[in-house]
PDB file of C-alpha atoms in Angstrom:
ATOM      1  CA  MET A  23     -75.069  67.813 221.036  1.00 54.00           C
ATOM      2  CA  ALA A  24     -74.357  70.858 223.074  1.00 59.00           C
ATOM      3  CA  VAL A  25     -74.089  70.885 226.897  1.00 55.00           C
ATOM      4  CA  ASP A  26     -74.768  74.214 228.604  1.00 55.00           C
ATOM      5  CA  PRO A  27     -71.600  75.524 230.079  1.00 52.00           C
ATOM      6  CA  ALA A  28     -73.508  76.201 233.433  1.00 55.00           C
ATOM      7  CA  THR A  29     -73.972  72.367 233.766  1.00 57.00           C
ATOM      8  CA  ALA A  30     -70.829  71.090 232.356  1.00 60.00           C
ATOM      9  CA  PRO A  31     -68.234  70.056 235.220  1.00 83.00           C
ATOM     10  CA  ASP A  32     -65.615  72.624 235.949  1.00 93.00           C
ATOM     11  CA  VAL A  33     -62.799  70.196 235.015  1.00 95.00           C
ATOM     12  CA  GLU A  34     -64.382  69.807 231.488  1.00 96.00           C
ATOM     13  CA  GLN A  35     -64.475  73.506 231.132  1.00 96.00           C
ATOM     14  CA  ARG A  36     -60.723  73.621 232.222  1.00 96.00           C
ATOM     15  CA  TRP A  37     -59.894  70.915 229.592  1.00 97.00           C
ATOM     16  CA  LEU A  38     -61.778  72.758 226.860  1.00 97.00           C
ATOM     17  CA  VAL A  39     -60.028  76.075 227.894  1.00 97.00           C
ATOM     18  CA  ARG A  40     -56.646  74.282 227.641  1.00 98.00           C
ATOM     19  CA  CYS A  41     -57.527  73.036 224.195  1.00 98.00           C
ATOM     20  CA  ILE A  42     -58.339  76.531 222.951  1.00 98.00           C
ATOM     21  CA  GLU A  43     -55.134  77.916 224.491  1.00 98.00           C
ATOM     22  CA  LEU A  44     -53.158  75.253 222.673  1.00 98.00           C
ATOM     23  CA  ALA A  45     -55.005  76.058 219.529  1.00 98.00           C
ATOM     24  CA  THR A  46     -54.354  79.705 219.810  1.00 98.00           C
ATOM     25  CA  ALA A  47     -50.678  79.328 220.648  1.00 98.00           C
ATOM     26  CA  ASN A  48     -50.327  76.930 217.665  1.00 97.00           C
ATOM     27  CA  VAL A  49     -51.408  79.626 215.336  1.00 97.00           C
ATOM     28  CA  ALA A  50     -48.630  81.950 216.506  1.00 96.00           C
ATOM     29  CA  GLU A  51     -46.290  78.983 215.885  1.00 95.00           C
ATOM     30  CA  GLY A  52     -47.353  78.582 212.199  1.00 94.00           C
ATOM     31  CA  GLY A  53     -49.835  75.608 212.733  1.00 95.00           C
ATOM     32  CA  GLY A  54     -53.556  75.491 212.533  1.00 95.00           C
ATOM     33  CA  PRO A  55     -56.039  76.733 214.935  1.00 98.00           C
ATOM     34  CA  PHE A  56     -56.807  73.439 216.661  1.00 98.00           C
ATOM     35  CA  GLY A  57     -55.781  71.811 219.901  1.00 98.00           C
ATOM     36  CA  ALA A  58     -56.555  68.474 221.688  1.00 98.00           C
ATOM     37  CA  LEU A  59     -56.042  66.656 224.913  1.00 98.00           C
ATOM     38  CA  VAL A  60     -56.262  62.908 225.830  1.00 98.00           C
ATOM     39  CA  VAL A  61     -57.392  62.573 229.430  1.00 98.00           C
ATOM     40  CA  ARG A  62     -57.518  59.402 231.578  1.00 98.00           C
ATOM     41  CA  ASP A  63     -58.584  59.393 235.108  1.00 96.00           C
ATOM     42  CA  GLY A  64     -58.660  63.150 235.182  1.00 95.00           C
ATOM     43  CA  GLU A  65     -55.056  63.548 234.074  1.00 97.00           C
ATOM     44  CA  VAL A  66     -53.805  64.776 230.648  1.00 98.00           C
ATOM     45  CA  VAL A  67     -51.971  61.990 229.014  1.00 98.00           C
ATOM     46  CA  ALA A  68     -51.061  63.839 225.823  1.00 98.00           C
ATOM     47  CA  THR A  69     -51.716  66.978 224.000  1.00 98.00           C
ATOM     48  CA  GLY A  70     -51.873  67.663 220.196  1.00 98.00           C
ATOM     49  CA  THR A  71     -51.995  70.699 217.940  1.00 98.00           C
ATOM     50  CA  ASN A  72     -52.836  70.836 214.207  1.00 97.00           C
ATOM     51  CA  LEU A  73     -49.487  70.212 212.382  1.00 97.00           C
ATOM     52  CA  VAL A  74     -50.954  69.872 208.876  1.00 96.00           C
ATOM     53  CA  THR A  75     -48.863  72.673 207.238  1.00 95.00           C
ATOM     54  CA  VAL A  76     -45.889  72.442 209.580  1.00 94.00           C
ATOM     55  CA  ASP A  77     -45.352  68.652 208.979  1.00 96.00           C
ATOM     56  CA  LEU A  78     -46.871  68.618 205.357  1.00 97.00           C
ATOM     57  CA  ASP A  79     -49.288  65.907 206.678  1.00 97.00           C
ATOM     58  CA  PRO A  80     -52.961  66.197 205.867  1.00 96.00           C
ATOM     59  CA  THR A  81     -53.701  63.676 208.742  1.00 97.00           C
ATOM     60  CA  ALA A  82     -51.721  65.687 211.351  1.00 97.00           C
ATOM     61  CA  HIS A  83     -54.892  67.220 212.887  1.00 98.00           C
ATOM     62  CA  ALA A  84     -54.877  67.976 216.609  1.00 98.00           C
ATOM     63  CA  GLU A  85     -56.921  65.097 217.575  1.00 98.00           C
ATOM     64  CA  VAL A  86     -54.874  62.487 215.643  1.00 98.00           C
ATOM     65  CA  THR A  87     -51.661  64.074 216.968  1.00 98.00           C
ATOM     66  CA  ALA A  88     -52.980  63.878 220.633  1.00 98.00           C
ATOM     67  CA  ILE A  89     -54.178  60.099 220.030  1.00 98.00           C
ATOM     68  CA  ARG A  90     -50.779  59.188 218.487  1.00 98.00           C
ATOM     69  CA  ARG A  91     -48.961  60.572 221.459  1.00 98.00           C
ATOM     70  CA  ALA A  92     -51.359  59.199 223.913  1.00 98.00           C
ATOM     71  CA  CYS A  93     -50.900  55.617 222.600  1.00 98.00           C
ATOM     72  CA  ARG A  94     -47.177  56.040 222.703  1.00 98.00           C
ATOM     73  CA  ALA A  95     -47.287  57.439 226.300  1.00 98.00           C
ATOM     74  CA  LEU A  96     -49.624  54.533 227.470  1.00 98.00           C
ATOM     75  CA  GLY A  97     -47.807  51.885 225.328  1.00 98.00           C
ATOM     76  CA  SER A  98     -51.176  50.746 223.710  1.00 98.00           C
ATOM     77  CA  PHE A  99     -53.036  51.080 220.516  1.00 97.00           C
ATOM     78  CA  THR A 100     -56.331  51.448 222.335  1.00 97.00           C
ATOM     79  CA  LEU A 101     -57.306  54.275 224.618  1.00 98.00           C
ATOM     80  CA  SER A 102     -60.349  52.745 226.280  1.00 98.00           C
ATOM     81  CA  GLY A 103     -60.750  54.808 229.624  1.00 98.00           C
ATOM     82  CA  CYS A 104     -59.757  57.944 227.899  1.00 98.00           C
ATOM     83  CA  VAL A 105     -61.600  61.092 226.831  1.00 98.00           C
ATOM     84  CA  LEU A 106     -60.758  63.112 223.818  1.00 98.00           C
ATOM     85  CA  VAL A 107     -61.148  66.857 224.415  1.00 98.00           C
ATOM     86  CA  THR A 108     -60.690  69.188 221.445  1.00 98.00           C
ATOM     87  CA  SER A 109     -61.032  72.844 220.553  1.00 98.00           C
ATOM     88  CA  CYS A 110     -63.538  72.021 217.685  1.00 97.00           C
ATOM     89  CA  GLU A 111     -65.781  69.383 216.665  1.00 97.00           C
ATOM     90  CA  PRO A 112     -63.855  66.473 215.116  1.00 97.00           C
ATOM     91  CA  CYS A 113     -63.921  66.085 211.467  1.00 96.00           C
ATOM     92  CA  PRO A 114     -64.937  62.644 210.110  1.00 94.00           C
ATOM     93  CA  MET A 115     -61.251  61.492 210.061  1.00 96.00           C
ATOM     94  CA  CYS A 116     -60.673  62.576 213.598  1.00 97.00           C
ATOM     95  CA  LEU A 117     -63.971  61.103 214.846  1.00 96.00           C
ATOM     96  CA  ALA A 118     -63.042  57.825 213.117  1.00 96.00           C
ATOM     97  CA  ALA A 119     -59.750  57.889 214.884  1.00 98.00           C
ATOM     98  CA  ALA A 120     -61.352  58.309 218.219  1.00 98.00           C
ATOM     99  CA  LEU A 121     -63.708  55.520 217.432  1.00 97.00           C
ATOM    100  CA  TRP A 122     -60.855  53.280 216.333  1.00 97.00           C
ATOM    101  CA  SER A 123     -58.814  54.107 219.424  1.00 98.00           C
ATOM    102  CA  ARG A 124     -61.811  53.058 221.634  1.00 97.00           C
ATOM    103  CA  MET A 125     -62.217  56.377 223.400  1.00 97.00           C
ATOM    104  CA  ASP A 126     -64.802  56.572 225.985  1.00 98.00           C
ATOM    105  CA  ARG A 127     -65.901  60.081 224.977  1.00 97.00           C
ATOM    106  CA  VAL A 128     -65.316  63.030 223.041  1.00 98.00           C
ATOM    107  CA  LEU A 129     -65.822  66.705 224.174  1.00 98.00           C
ATOM    108  CA  TYR A 130     -65.508  69.632 221.965  1.00 98.00           C
ATOM    109  CA  ALA A 131     -65.985  73.464 222.021  1.00 98.00           C
ATOM    110  CA  ALA A 132     -66.413  75.107 218.654  1.00 97.00           C
ATOM    111  CA  ASP A 133     -68.557  73.339 215.957  1.00 96.00           C
ATOM    112  CA  ARG A 134     -68.332  72.689 212.401  1.00 94.00           C
ATOM    113  CA  ASP A 135     -70.102  75.846 211.496  1.00 94.00           C
ATOM    114  CA  ASP A 136     -67.644  77.832 213.503  1.00 96.00           C
ATOM    115  CA  ALA A 137     -64.762  76.050 211.767  1.00 95.00           C
ATOM    116  CA  ALA A 138     -66.395  76.897 208.346  1.00 93.00           C
ATOM    117  CA  ALA A 139     -66.733  80.410 209.138  1.00 95.00           C
ATOM    118  CA  ALA A 140     -63.054  80.574 209.835  1.00 95.00           C
ATOM    119  CA  GLY A 141     -62.194  78.984 206.477  1.00 93.00           C
ATOM    120  CA  PHE A 142     -62.207  75.285 207.457  1.00 92.00           C
ATOM    121  CA  ASP A 143     -65.186  74.077 205.854  1.00 87.00           C
ATOM    122  CA  ASP A 144     -65.453  70.295 206.168  1.00 85.00           C
ATOM    123  CA  ARG A 145     -69.152  70.063 205.669  1.00 82.00           C
ATOM    124  CA  ALA A 146     -68.814  68.409 202.450  1.00 81.00           C
ATOM    125  CA  PHE A 147     -66.887  65.426 204.199  1.00 85.00           C
ATOM    126  CA  TYR A 148     -69.661  65.239 206.787  1.00 83.00           C
ATOM    127  CA  ASP A 149     -72.155  65.018 204.057  1.00 81.00           C
ATOM    128  CA  ILE A 150     -70.312  62.233 202.388  1.00 81.00           C
ATOM    129  CA  VAL A 151     -70.264  60.133 205.606  1.00 82.00           C
ATOM    130  CA  ARG A 152     -73.935  60.706 206.227  1.00 84.00           C
ATOM    131  CA  ASP A 153     -74.802  59.864 202.596  1.00 80.00           C
ATOM    132  CA  PRO A 154     -72.100  58.071 200.476  1.00 74.00           C
ATOM    133  CA  SER A 155     -74.215  58.676 197.323  1.00 75.00           C
ATOM    134  CA  ALA A 156     -73.766  62.386 197.789  1.00 73.00           C
ATOM    135  CA  GLY A 157     -70.858  62.571 195.567  1.00 74.00           C
ATOM    136  CA  SER A 158     -67.295  62.453 196.728  1.00 76.00           C
ATOM    137  CA  PRO A 159     -64.712  65.010 195.436  1.00 78.00           C
ATOM    138  CA  THR A 160     -62.365  61.960 195.360  1.00 80.00           C
ATOM    139  CA  PRO A 161     -63.903  58.887 193.524  1.00 78.00           C
ATOM    140  CA  VAL A 162     -63.567  55.747 195.506  1.00 76.00           C
ATOM    141  CA  VAL A 163     -63.828  52.533 193.257  1.00 80.00           C
ATOM    142  CA  ARG A 164     -63.338  48.880 194.040  1.00 85.00           C
ATOM    143  CA  VAL A 165     -61.721  46.998 191.350  1.00 91.00           C
ATOM    144  CA  ASP A 166     -62.196  43.266 191.243  1.00 92.00           C
ATOM    145  CA  THR A 167     -59.010  41.483 191.748  1.00 94.00           C
ATOM    146  CA  PRO A 168     -58.486  37.690 191.992  1.00 95.00           C
ATOM    147  CA  ARG A 169     -56.147  37.878 194.902  1.00 95.00           C
ATOM    148  CA  ARG A 170     -57.848  40.528 196.924  1.00 94.00           C
ATOM    149  CA  ASN A 171     -58.115  38.478 199.961  1.00 93.00           C
ATOM    150  CA  ASP A 172     -54.590  36.954 200.149  1.00 94.00           C
ATOM    151  CA  ALA A 173     -53.601  39.463 203.059  1.00 94.00           C
ATOM    152  CA  PHE A 174     -56.834  38.570 205.023  1.00 91.00           C
ATOM    153  CA  ASP A 175     -56.016  34.898 204.496  1.00 91.00           C
ATOM    154  CA  ALA A 176     -52.532  35.418 205.818  1.00 94.00           C
ATOM    155  CA  TRP A 177     -53.885  37.374 208.855  1.00 93.00           C
ATOM    156  CA  ARG A 178     -56.444  34.708 209.540  1.00 93.00           C
ATOM    157  CA  ALA A 179     -53.732  32.081 209.444  1.00 94.00           C
ATOM    158  CA  LYS A 180     -51.334  33.904 211.699  1.00 95.00           C
ATOM    159  CA  ALA A 181     -51.306  32.274 214.984  1.00 95.00           C
ATOM    160  CA  ASP A 182     -49.654  35.018 216.835  1.00 95.00           C
ATOM    161  CA  ARG A 183     -51.633  38.051 215.540  1.00 92.00           C
ATOM    162  CA  VAL A 184     -52.569  40.858 217.794  1.00 91.00           C
ATOM    163  CA  ASP A 185     -56.452  41.340 217.377  1.00 88.00           C
ATOM    164  CA  TYR A 186     -57.830  44.862 217.454  1.00 84.00           C
TER     165      TYR A 186
END
């Protein structure tokens, strides 16, 4: 859902500009063209850039990097009360990370079509999330195993577990 820049609060525009600046600088440093912030109470808690090729880590998207740093900075695995701000529409993995971290909101600048035009075409992944029968490039198959619930049983029996 696009918001007209004329109606977006100035602070949100500044956050988005900062993400774009991080992304642009990251390109010069050998990383991908993506930048993200985690903001809480109007203050930037953490930043992240795309480090996929730098760190040889396909999960090191800017959003995930910022979420990991924010969790460490705040000493928590949840980020309720925070906003994820990113230079581009989060891919399904990054959106899932924002959901798992319990972000209050996600703001982004460029969209998936802008990313595709630059060579970052994740549209097939969005299609799989929307319709799992669409056919994944990586088959995902459940294999029936008699002890498949052992770890869950251990979790349920653990008196001092930290629920999330």
